[in-house]
Amino acid sequence: MAAVHVPAVLEPILPFVRKSQGKKPNACFDSYAQLVVFAAALGFHELDGDPPPKNPHRTSQIEPVAWEYLQGDRQQTVIQLIGLVAGGGTEIVNDHDSLCRVIEDLAAVGGKQLVKTLKDGGDASFHLELGELLINAAKESKASAVTI
Amino acid sequence: MLIRKITIKNFLTLYGEQTIHLPAAAGQSTAVILGPNNSGKSSFVKALQFLLHQRLPGCKEETAWLLINNRHRDETGVKTEAVASVTAILTFGDSEMEVRRSIRSRRTGTGEESFSDAAISFARLQTTATGSRFVEDDGTVQRRLDILCPDTLLEAFFFSGEPLDGKLLRGVNQVRESLEEYLSIRQWRDAAEAARELRAVYAREMQQLAQKNRELDTVLRDEAQLQHQIDEKRKAKVKAESSMSEQQEALDQRQSAILGIANQTQMRTDVEERGRLELQLKQHEQSLEAAKGEICEEVGRSAGYPFLLPFVGRARKILGQLHKDGILPAELAPDFVKRVLGMEACICGEKHTTKTRAAWHKYLDKALADDVSTKLKTLESRVNESAPNCLQRNVTEIAKLLIDARERAEAAVVGKHMLDGTIEAISERIRQSPIEELRRLEMERKKLAATVENTKDAITTLTKELNNLDLAKKRKKEERAKMKISPDVERRVKELERFQTTADSLAELIDNSIGALRRQFHKNLQEAMTDMYDEHVTDGTMATILTTLLPTIMQGGRRVMNLGGGQSQLLGLAYITSIARLRNALHAGMKGLGIRLGVVGEQAFVLDCPFSGMEQHYIEAAVKGLCSAAKQTVFLLHGSQWLAAKRLLEPAANMAWGMHLHAPKAVIAKLKPEDRTYFFRGENVILATESRASGEAVYSELKPLKGA
């Protein structure tokens, strides 16, 4: 069964998942799946679509996120788009295991950015900083069809 | 304890033997003794204190000769004795006794200080068939006087003019202890303890009897254990009831203070304004929290969509290529292709050839799994700008929502900051106002109300537990009644049991009565203070008894923190007459319960210039209150105080005496006219006379006033 292993670099961000023990009051993510996909999207953005380096470090704090937990509409859009663009065709998207590896490698890249954001802004304003990252990404992109 | 007659002989400024009779009969209560400054009014009070408790600063044997009047000392020859004494007939209810305390000192030379150590003696007049004589007290009379007029309250009953703060009101604990002593509560406790000890003695004897009968022994032991538990619970209940009484009282006080303050509307506007602003602040806080919550929610829900925008074009191109390659739309599933290849014939019905097999294999290599095909179709619609649910539109919605929430959060922070400042300023104003006191009182009231409820529950539980224990004890007794024991033992056990029950009832009665009387004491004290103070004072203040049993003054529902001299003095006078009056009622109550602590009778008050620093209306209130409340009051007044109190005191006085001062011309010249000549019931009385011989010592004499 395919599963995404959560990169160890995301450990400082785990308290921002609502189901985690010792969760922060401004926890943003409903599940570890939501966090991993968010981090992967950010990592993909960071690398500008380039292939991510292999991430050997996986956290032992939580179980890997099974493929069946990554079936949300938006999550699948992100995963399929990444798989399609990263593979330049259907090679990756057609293989769940490969797709999971790409997602976790990208999540490791995005995770570094998230940890930096957390360190710079502090726990209390982490959600605001993430909001800013999203707003900026939306504003910067020329591909945005609708004016914000 | 009233004073029917007092004889003062050569004591301090009072020269020779001065005897006065005081009003102690029914319908008579007030006496006035008028005299100039330094004529010996204080000596009169000190004489009483000396008689009752030998309680004067110079009362050690080696210096006590200083209490003997100067003139008498001058007249005492070498090797003869100078003698001073105070003798009084004291009445308690229907009985009376005559006591005397004397100082004797022998003159050893001609100098002023040539007196030997004085001998102080205390004696009681004893009447026998052969006559009457004073007999040295063996301590019995002194003990009785200590109970009748405790040393700690002495200054309250026989006091000199200054405000009472430093005397009666000097310490809560001291006052409470004095009052407990005055009310004999300690003796009650001793009686209850003695009853319990007696019961224990009986229990021990029963135990000894039971040793011969093991079965009886067990039952008795169980009974003793139950009794012990009952005692403990009973004590706890008494304590809880007493504590609840105090809590209830404190609660009532808060309630009353709250009502008083609530009527002061000065700060109400501020409070309303602060309430309105606090509501706004709360709305801002809620708005801020809501905005933050929305941001959190949207961040998680976004799945990082905005980060993917730069790759939408590339994804579209790849998907286009897949269409060109015939991979999309995926019409045949790989499983289907595999099944076709496994069959002998192709789907067209013809047998498979190398060419058809190669074509099917080529298709199989590119075919997409079912779910992937579906997902890529969905992805196609997401990257299609014209689709209603496209990724770009989603990103725009996400960004708009985030921006909107961020703006609301920022607005809330700004609004909150501005309100914080305004609210703080208003709060500061309120802190300076009684409203804040009201808030504090309200909080205290709520806490106290909760405490009272808890104590009530505790009492209910204790009562239930006590009932259960009583029932258990009764069953044990029944069990014992069924046992076969020898008639002698049985008879003695029954006898002891009866003793135990009596001792137990007495202890219980006392425990309950102390609690009840304490509560009654407070209630009656408040009533008496209301009669004495509130009824006679016209400045709108009211006397209130605190939980600590100390009196205080309330004005407009608030406690007056700094009492004026007049208020303090009047409060003290009202308080001490109230407790004295109350004592009789309480002792009557004790008598009704079968506890006799001796007759206490009414209490005399001897007040030396009690109106110092008092305004006219307070003086009149004090005179009215004292004359109506006290059974016996002796006012010792100099000229100006007499003038201030004369209007009410002159008609009220049942007896009047003048303290006639004999002093050198220089001393007399310093007196004010009203201190020399007194106007009493139509007569001018001169109470200051120049000494006949030069160098003669200052002394005074007591003489009845004409018209008294």
Coordinates of C-alpha atoms in Angstrom, one line a residue, chain B residues 50-554:
Chain B
F50 CA -7.9 51.0 93.0
L51 CA -10.8 49.6 95.1
L52 CA -11.8 47.0 92.5
H53 CA -8.5 45.9 91.0
Q54 CA -5.7 47.7 92.9
R55 CA -4.9 48.8 89.3
L56 CA -3.0 52.1 89.4
P57 CA 0.5 52.9 88.1
G58 CA 1.9 53.8 91.5
C59 CA 0.4 50.8 93.3
K60 CA 3.6 48.9 94.2
E61 CA 4.1 48.6 97.9
E62 CA 7.3 50.7 97.8
T63 CA 5.6 53.7 96.1
A64 CA 2.0 53.3 97.1
W65 CA 2.4 55.9 99.9
L66 CA 2.3 58.5 97.0
L67 CA -1.4 57.6 96.7
I68 CA -2.0 59.1 100.2
N69 CA -3.2 62.6 100.1
N70 CA -0.5 65.2 100.4
R71 CA -2.1 67.3 103.1
H72 CA -2.8 64.2 105.2
R73 CA 0.9 63.1 104.8
D74 CA 2.0 66.6 105.9
E75 CA -0.2 66.2 109.0
T76 CA 1.2 62.8 109.9
G77 CA 3.7 62.9 112.7
V78 CA 7.0 61.0 112.7
K79 CA 6.6 57.3 113.6
T80 CA 2.9 57.5 113.0
E81 CA 0.9 56.0 110.1
A82 CA -0.6 57.8 107.2
V83 CA -3.7 55.9 106.0
A84 CA -5.7 56.2 102.8
S85 CA -8.6 54.0 101.9
V86 CA -11.5 53.5 99.5
T87 CA -14.6 51.9 100.9
A88 CA -17.8 51.1 98.9
I89 CA -21.1 49.3 99.3
L90 CA -21.6 47.4 96.1
T91 CA -25.0 45.9 95.1
F92 CA -25.7 42.9 92.8
G93 CA -29.3 42.3 92.3
D94 CA -30.8 42.0 95.7
S95 CA -27.6 41.4 97.6
E96 CA -24.8 43.7 98.5
M97 CA -21.4 43.8 100.2
E98 CA -19.1 46.4 101.6
V99 CA -15.4 46.2 100.6
R100 CA -12.4 48.4 101.5
R101 CA -8.9 48.6 100.1
S102 CA -6.4 50.5 102.3
I103 CA -2.9 51.8 102.2
R104 CA -0.9 52.3 105.3
S105 CA 2.5 53.8 105.5
R106 CA 4.6 54.8 108.5
R107 CA 6.4 58.2 108.6
T108 CA 10.1 57.6 109.5
G109 CA 11.4 61.2 109.3
T110 CA 10.5 64.8 108.7
G111 CA 11.2 65.0 105.0
E112 CA 8.6 64.9 102.3
E113 CA 9.6 61.4 101.1
S114 CA 10.2 59.9 104.5
F115 CA 7.5 57.2 104.3
S116 CA 8.2 53.5 104.5
D117 CA 6.9 50.8 102.1
A118 CA 3.1 50.9 102.2
A119 CA 1.0 47.9 103.2
I120 CA -2.0 47.5 100.9
S121 CA -4.9 45.4 102.2
F122 CA -8.3 44.4 100.8
A123 CA -11.1 43.5 103.2
R124 CA -14.8 42.7 103.3
L125 CA -17.2 43.9 106.0
Q126 CA -18.4 40.9 107.9
T127 CA -21.4 41.1 110.2
T128 CA -21.9 38.7 113.1
A129 CA -24.0 38.7 116.2
T130 CA -21.4 40.6 118.1
G131 CA -21.0 43.3 115.5
S132 CA -19.5 44.2 112.1
R133 CA -15.8 44.3 111.2
F134 CA -13.7 44.2 108.1
V135 CA -12.0 40.8 107.4
E136 CA -9.1 40.3 105.1
D137 CA -10.2 38.8 101.8
D138 CA -8.9 35.3 101.1
G139 CA -9.2 35.9 97.3
T140 CA -12.9 35.0 97.1
V141 CA -14.2 38.6 96.9
Q142 CA -11.5 39.6 94.5
R143 CA -12.4 36.7 92.2
R144 CA -16.0 37.7 92.3
L145 CA -15.1 41.3 91.4
D146 CA -13.0 40.1 88.5
I147 CA -16.0 38.4 87.1
L148 CA -18.4 41.3 87.8
C149 CA -16.2 43.8 86.3
P150 CA -13.3 42.3 84.3
D151 CA -10.0 44.1 84.6
T152 CA -9.8 44.5 80.8
L153 CA -13.2 46.3 80.7
L154 CA -12.5 48.4 83.8
E155 CA -11.5 51.4 81.8
A156 CA -14.7 51.1 79.8
F157 CA -16.9 51.3 82.8
F158 CA -14.9 53.7 84.9
F159 CA -13.1 55.9 82.4
S160 CA -11.5 59.3 82.0
G161 CA -12.5 61.5 79.2
E162 CA -10.3 60.7 76.2
P163 CA -11.8 59.0 73.2
L164 CA -12.2 55.3 73.6
D165 CA -10.3 54.1 70.5
G166 CA -7.2 53.5 72.6
K167 CA -9.1 51.7 75.3
L168 CA -12.2 49.7 74.5
L169 CA -11.5 49.6 70.7
R170 CA -7.8 48.9 71.0
G171 CA -7.8 45.4 69.7
V172 CA -10.4 43.1 68.3
N173 CA -9.0 40.0 70.1
Q174 CA -8.8 41.8 73.4
V175 CA -12.3 43.1 73.1
R176 CA -13.6 39.7 72.2
E177 CA -11.7 38.0 75.0
S178 CA -12.9 40.6 77.5
L179 CA -16.5 40.1 76.4
E180 CA -16.3 36.3 76.6
E181 CA -15.0 36.8 80.1
Y182 CA -17.7 39.3 80.9
L183 CA -20.3 36.9 79.6
S184 CA -18.7 34.0 81.5
I185 CA -18.6 31.9 78.3
R186 CA -15.3 30.4 79.4
Q187 CA -17.0 29.1 82.5
W188 CA -19.7 27.6 80.4
R189 CA -17.1 25.8 78.4
D190 CA -15.5 24.5 81.6
A191 CA -18.8 23.2 82.7
A192 CA -19.4 21.4 79.5
E193 CA -15.9 19.9 79.7
A194 CA -16.5 18.8 83.3
A195 CA -19.7 17.1 82.2
R196 CA -17.9 15.2 79.5
E197 CA -15.2 14.2 81.9
L198 CA -17.8 12.9 84.4
R199 CA -19.3 10.8 81.7
A200 CA -16.0 9.4 80.9
V201 CA -15.6 8.4 84.6
Y202 CA -18.9 6.6 84.5
A203 CA -17.9 4.9 81.2
R204 CA -14.7 3.6 82.8
E205 CA -16.6 2.1 85.7
M206 CA -18.9 0.4 83.3
Q207 CA -15.9 -0.9 81.5
Q208 CA -14.6 -2.4 84.7
L209 CA -17.9 -4.1 85.3
A210 CA -17.9 -5.4 81.8
Q211 CA -14.6 -7.1 82.1
K212 CA -16.3 -10.0 83.7
N213 CA -18.5 -10.4 80.8
R214 CA -16.7 -10.4 77.4
E215 CA -19.9 -9.9 75.4
L216 CA -20.9 -6.9 77.5
D217 CA -17.3 -5.6 77.1
T218 CA -17.6 -5.6 73.3
V219 CA -20.9 -3.9 73.3
L220 CA -19.8 -1.2 75.7
R221 CA -16.6 -0.6 73.8
D222 CA -18.8 -0.1 70.6
E223 CA -21.0 2.2 72.5
A224 CA -18.0 4.2 73.8
Q225 CA -16.7 4.5 70.3
L226 CA -20.1 5.7 69.0
Q227 CA -20.3 8.2 71.8
H228 CA -16.8 9.5 70.9
Q229 CA -17.9 9.9 67.3
I230 CA -21.1 11.7 68.4
D231 CA -19.1 14.1 70.6
E232 CA -16.8 14.9 67.7
K233 CA -19.6 15.5 65.3
R234 CA -21.5 17.6 67.8
K235 CA -18.4 19.8 68.3
A236 CA -18.0 20.1 64.6
K237 CA -21.6 21.1 64.2
V238 CA -21.4 23.7 67.0
K239 CA -18.3 25.1 65.3
A240 CA -20.0 25.1 61.9
E241 CA -23.1 26.8 63.3
S242 CA -21.1 29.5 64.9
S243 CA -19.0 30.0 61.8
M244 CA -22.2 30.2 59.7
S245 CA -23.6 32.8 62.0
E246 CA -20.5 34.9 61.4
Q247 CA -20.5 34.3 57.7
Q248 CA -24.2 35.3 57.5
E249 CA -23.5 38.4 59.3
A250 CA -20.7 39.4 57.1
L251 CA -22.9 38.6 54.1
D252 CA -25.6 40.9 55.5
Q253 CA -23.1 43.7 56.0
R254 CA -21.9 43.4 52.4
Q255 CA -25.5 43.5 51.3
S256 CA -26.3 46.6 53.3
A257 CA -23.1 48.3 52.1
I258 CA -23.9 47.4 48.5
L259 CA -27.4 48.9 48.8
G260 CA -26.0 52.1 50.2
I261 CA -23.4 52.5 47.5
A262 CA -25.7 51.5 44.7
N263 CA -27.8 54.6 45.3
Q264 CA -24.8 56.9 44.6
T265 CA -25.2 57.6 40.9
Q266 CA -22.1 59.8 40.4
M267 CA -20.1 57.1 38.7
R268 CA -22.9 55.2 37.1
T269 CA -22.4 57.0 33.7
D270 CA -18.7 55.9 33.8
V271 CA -19.7 52.4 34.5
E272 CA -22.2 52.3 31.8
E273 CA -19.7 53.8 29.3
R274 CA -17.1 51.3 30.4
G275 CA -19.6 48.5 30.0
R276 CA -20.4 49.7 26.4
L277 CA -16.8 50.0 25.5
E278 CA -16.0 46.7 27.0
L279 CA -18.7 45.2 24.8
Q280 CA -17.1 46.8 21.8
L281 CA -13.7 45.6 22.9
K282 CA -15.2 42.1 23.2
Q283 CA -16.6 42.4 19.7
H284 CA -13.2 43.4 18.4
E285 CA -11.6 40.5 20.2
Q286 CA -14.2 38.1 18.8
S287 CA -13.7 39.6 15.4
L288 CA -10.0 39.2 15.7
E289 CA -10.4 35.6 16.9
A290 CA -12.8 34.9 14.1
A291 CA -10.5 36.4 11.5
K292 CA -7.5 34.4 12.8
G293 CA -9.6 31.3 12.8
E294 CA -10.6 31.9 9.2
I295 CA -7.0 32.3 8.2
C296 CA -6.0 29.1 10.0
E297 CA -8.8 27.3 8.3
E298 CA -8.1 28.6 4.9
V299 CA -4.4 28.0 5.1
G300 CA -5.0 24.3 5.8
R301 CA -7.9 24.0 3.3
S302 CA -5.9 25.7 0.5
A303 CA -3.7 22.6 0.0
G304 CA -1.1 25.1 -1.2
Y305 CA -3.1 25.8 -4.4
P306 CA -1.5 29.3 -5.0
F307 CA 1.9 27.7 -5.1
L308 CA 0.9 25.7 -8.1
L309 CA -0.2 28.5 -10.3
P310 CA 3.1 28.8 -12.2
F311 CA 2.8 25.2 -13.3
V312 CA -0.8 25.3 -14.6
G313 CA 0.4 26.1 -18.1
R314 CA 2.9 23.3 -18.2
A315 CA 0.2 20.9 -16.9
R316 CA -2.1 22.0 -19.6
K317 CA 0.5 21.3 -22.3
I318 CA 1.3 17.9 -21.0
L319 CA -2.4 17.0 -20.8
G320 CA -2.8 18.3 -24.4
Q321 CA 0.1 16.0 -25.5
L322 CA -1.6 13.1 -23.8
H323 CA -4.7 13.8 -25.9
K324 CA -2.6 13.9 -29.0
D325 CA -1.0 10.6 -28.1
G326 CA -4.4 9.0 -27.7
I327 CA -3.7 8.3 -24.1
L328 CA -6.4 10.7 -23.0
P329 CA -9.2 10.2 -22.9
A330 CA -8.4 6.7 -21.7
E331 CA -11.1 4.6 -23.4
L332 CA -9.8 1.2 -22.5
A333 CA -8.6 0.1 -19.2
P334 CA -5.3 -1.9 -19.1
D335 CA -7.1 -4.9 -17.6
F336 CA -9.4 -5.0 -20.6
V337 CA -6.4 -4.9 -23.0
K338 CA -4.8 -7.7 -21.1
R339 CA -7.9 -9.8 -21.4
V340 CA -8.1 -9.1 -25.2
L341 CA -4.4 -10.2 -25.5
G342 CA -5.1 -13.3 -23.6
M343 CA -7.9 -14.4 -26.0
E344 CA -7.3 -16.2 -29.4
A345 CA -9.4 -13.7 -31.3
C346 CA -9.2 -9.9 -31.4
I347 CA -12.3 -7.9 -30.5
C348 CA -13.0 -7.6 -34.2
G349 CA -13.7 -11.4 -34.3
E350 CA -10.6 -12.2 -36.4
K351 CA -7.8 -14.3 -35.0
H352 CA -4.9 -12.3 -33.5
T353 CA -2.0 -11.6 -35.8
T354 CA 1.4 -10.3 -34.9
K355 CA 0.3 -6.9 -36.0
T356 CA -2.8 -6.8 -33.9
R357 CA -0.9 -8.1 -30.8
A358 CA 1.8 -5.4 -31.3
A359 CA -0.8 -2.7 -31.6
W360 CA -2.6 -3.9 -28.4
H361 CA 0.8 -4.1 -26.5
K362 CA 1.7 -0.6 -27.6
Y363 CA -1.7 0.6 -26.2
L364 CA -1.1 -1.3 -23.0
D365 CA 2.2 0.5 -22.4
K366 CA 0.5 3.9 -22.5
A367 CA -2.8 3.0 -20.9
L368 CA -3.6 4.6 -17.7
A369 CA -5.0 2.9 -14.6
D370 CA -8.7 3.6 -14.1
D371 CA -8.3 5.9 -11.1
V372 CA -5.4 7.8 -12.7
S373 CA -7.5 8.4 -15.8
T374 CA -10.3 9.8 -13.7
K375 CA -8.0 12.0 -11.7
L376 CA -6.3 13.4 -14.8
K377 CA -9.7 14.2 -16.2
T378 CA -10.5 16.1 -13.0
L379 CA -7.1 17.8 -13.3
E380 CA -7.9 18.9 -16.8
S381 CA -11.1 20.6 -15.6
R382 CA -9.1 22.3 -12.8
V383 CA -6.5 23.8 -15.1
N384 CA -9.1 24.9 -17.6
E385 CA -9.5 28.7 -17.0
S386 CA -13.0 28.7 -18.3
A387 CA -14.2 26.0 -15.9
P388 CA -16.2 27.3 -13.0
N389 CA -14.2 25.3 -10.4
C390 CA -10.8 25.9 -12.0
L391 CA -7.6 26.2 -9.9
Q392 CA -7.1 29.8 -10.8
R393 CA -10.5 30.8 -9.6
N394 CA -10.0 28.8 -6.4
V395 CA -6.7 30.6 -5.9
T396 CA -8.4 33.9 -6.3
E397 CA -11.0 33.0 -3.8
I398 CA -8.4 31.8 -1.3
A399 CA -6.4 35.0 -1.7
K400 CA -9.5 37.2 -1.4
L401 CA -10.6 35.4 1.7
L402 CA -7.2 35.6 3.3
I403 CA -6.8 39.3 2.5
D404 CA -10.3 40.0 3.8
A405 CA -9.6 38.1 7.0
R406 CA -6.2 39.8 7.4
E407 CA -7.8 43.2 7.0
R408 CA -10.5 42.4 9.6
A409 CA -7.9 41.2 12.0
E410 CA -5.8 44.3 11.5
A411 CA -8.9 46.5 12.0
A412 CA -9.8 44.6 15.2
V413 CA -6.3 45.0 16.6
V414 CA -6.3 48.8 15.9
G415 CA -9.8 49.1 17.4
K416 CA -8.9 47.1 20.4
H417 CA -5.8 49.1 21.0
M418 CA -7.7 52.4 20.9
L419 CA -10.4 51.0 23.2
D420 CA -7.8 49.6 25.7
G421 CA -6.6 53.2 26.3
T422 CA -10.1 54.7 26.8
I423 CA -11.2 51.8 29.0
E424 CA -8.2 52.1 31.2
A425 CA -8.8 55.8 31.7
I426 CA -12.4 55.3 32.6
S427 CA -11.4 52.3 34.9
E428 CA -9.0 54.6 36.7
R429 CA -11.8 57.1 37.3
I430 CA -14.0 54.2 38.6
R431 CA -11.2 52.9 40.8
Q432 CA -11.3 56.2 42.6
S433 CA -15.1 55.9 43.0
P434 CA -17.4 54.0 45.3
I435 CA -18.5 51.9 42.4
E436 CA -15.3 50.0 42.5
E437 CA -16.0 49.4 46.1
L438 CA -19.4 48.2 45.1
R439 CA -17.9 45.8 42.7
R440 CA -15.5 44.5 45.3
L441 CA -18.3 44.2 47.8
E442 CA -20.4 42.3 45.3
M443 CA -17.6 39.9 44.7
E444 CA -17.2 39.4 48.4
R445 CA -20.9 39.0 48.8
K446 CA -21.0 36.3 46.1
K447 CA -18.1 34.5 47.8
L448 CA -19.7 34.7 51.2
A449 CA -23.1 33.6 49.9
A450 CA -21.4 30.5 48.4
T451 CA -19.6 29.9 51.7
V452 CA -22.8 30.2 53.7
E453 CA -24.5 27.7 51.3
N454 CA -21.5 25.3 51.8
T455 CA -21.6 25.7 55.5
K456 CA -25.4 25.0 55.5
D457 CA -24.8 21.9 53.5
A458 CA -22.1 20.8 55.9
I459 CA -24.4 21.4 58.9
T460 CA -27.2 19.3 57.2
T461 CA -24.7 16.5 56.6
L462 CA -23.4 16.7 60.2
T463 CA -27.0 16.6 61.4
K464 CA -27.7 13.5 59.3
E465 CA -24.6 11.8 60.5
L466 CA -25.4 12.7 64.1
N467 CA -28.9 11.2 63.7
N468 CA -27.4 8.0 62.3
L469 CA -24.9 7.8 65.1
D470 CA -27.7 8.3 67.7
L471 CA -29.7 5.6 66.0
A472 CA -26.7 3.2 66.0
K473 CA -26.1 4.0 69.7
K474 CA -29.7 3.3 70.5
R475 CA -29.5 -0.1 68.8
K476 CA -26.4 -1.0 70.8
K477 CA -28.2 -0.2 73.9
E478 CA -31.1 -2.4 72.9
E479 CA -28.6 -5.1 72.1
R480 CA -27.1 -4.8 75.6
A481 CA -30.6 -4.8 77.2
K482 CA -31.1 -8.3 75.8
M483 CA -28.0 -9.7 77.3
K484 CA -27.9 -11.9 80.3
I485 CA -25.8 -10.3 83.0
S486 CA -25.9 -10.6 86.8
P487 CA -28.6 -8.5 88.5
D488 CA -26.1 -6.5 90.5
V489 CA -24.1 -5.6 87.5
E490 CA -27.2 -4.8 85.5
R491 CA -28.5 -2.5 88.2
R492 CA -25.2 -0.6 88.4
V493 CA -24.9 -0.4 84.7
K494 CA -28.4 1.1 84.5
E495 CA -27.5 3.6 87.2
L496 CA -24.2 4.6 85.5
E497 CA -26.1 4.9 82.2
R498 CA -28.5 7.3 83.8
F499 CA -25.6 9.4 85.1
Q500 CA -24.0 9.4 81.7
T501 CA -27.2 10.5 80.0
T502 CA -27.5 13.4 82.4
A503 CA -23.9 14.5 81.9
D504 CA -24.3 14.1 78.2
S505 CA -27.4 16.3 78.0
L506 CA -25.8 19.0 80.1
A507 CA -22.7 19.1 77.8
E508 CA -25.0 19.2 74.7
L509 CA -27.2 21.9 76.2
I510 CA -24.2 24.1 77.0
D511 CA -22.6 23.5 73.5
N512 CA -25.8 24.5 71.9
S513 CA -26.5 27.4 74.2
I514 CA -23.2 29.0 73.7
G515 CA -23.7 29.1 70.0
A516 CA -27.3 30.4 70.4
L517 CA -26.3 33.0 73.0
R518 CA -23.4 34.3 70.9
R519 CA -25.8 34.9 68.0
Q520 CA -28.3 36.4 70.4
F521 CA -25.6 38.5 71.9
H522 CA -24.7 40.0 68.5
K523 CA -28.3 40.6 67.7
N524 CA -29.1 42.3 71.0
L525 CA -26.0 44.3 70.9
Q526 CA -27.0 45.7 67.5
E527 CA -30.5 46.5 68.8
A528 CA -29.1 48.2 71.9
M529 CA -26.6 50.2 69.8
T530 CA -29.4 51.3 67.5
D531 CA -31.5 52.4 70.5
M532 CA -28.6 54.3 72.0
Y533 CA -26.8 55.7 69.0
D534 CA -29.2 55.9 66.0
E535 CA -32.1 57.2 68.0
H536 CA -30.2 60.1 69.4
V537 CA -27.8 61.1 66.7
T538 CA -29.1 63.4 64.0
D539 CA -26.3 63.4 61.5
G540 CA -27.6 60.4 59.5
T541 CA -24.9 58.0 60.7
M542 CA -25.8 54.6 62.1
A543 CA -24.0 52.3 64.5
T544 CA -23.3 48.8 63.3
I545 CA -21.8 45.9 65.1
L546 CA -19.2 44.1 63.0
T547 CA -18.7 40.3 63.0
T548 CA -15.8 40.9 65.3
L549 CA -18.2 42.4 67.8
L550 CA -16.6 45.8 67.4
P551 CA -18.9 48.7 66.8
T552 CA -18.5 51.0 63.8
I553 CA -20.4 53.8 62.1
M554 CA -22.1 53.6 58.7

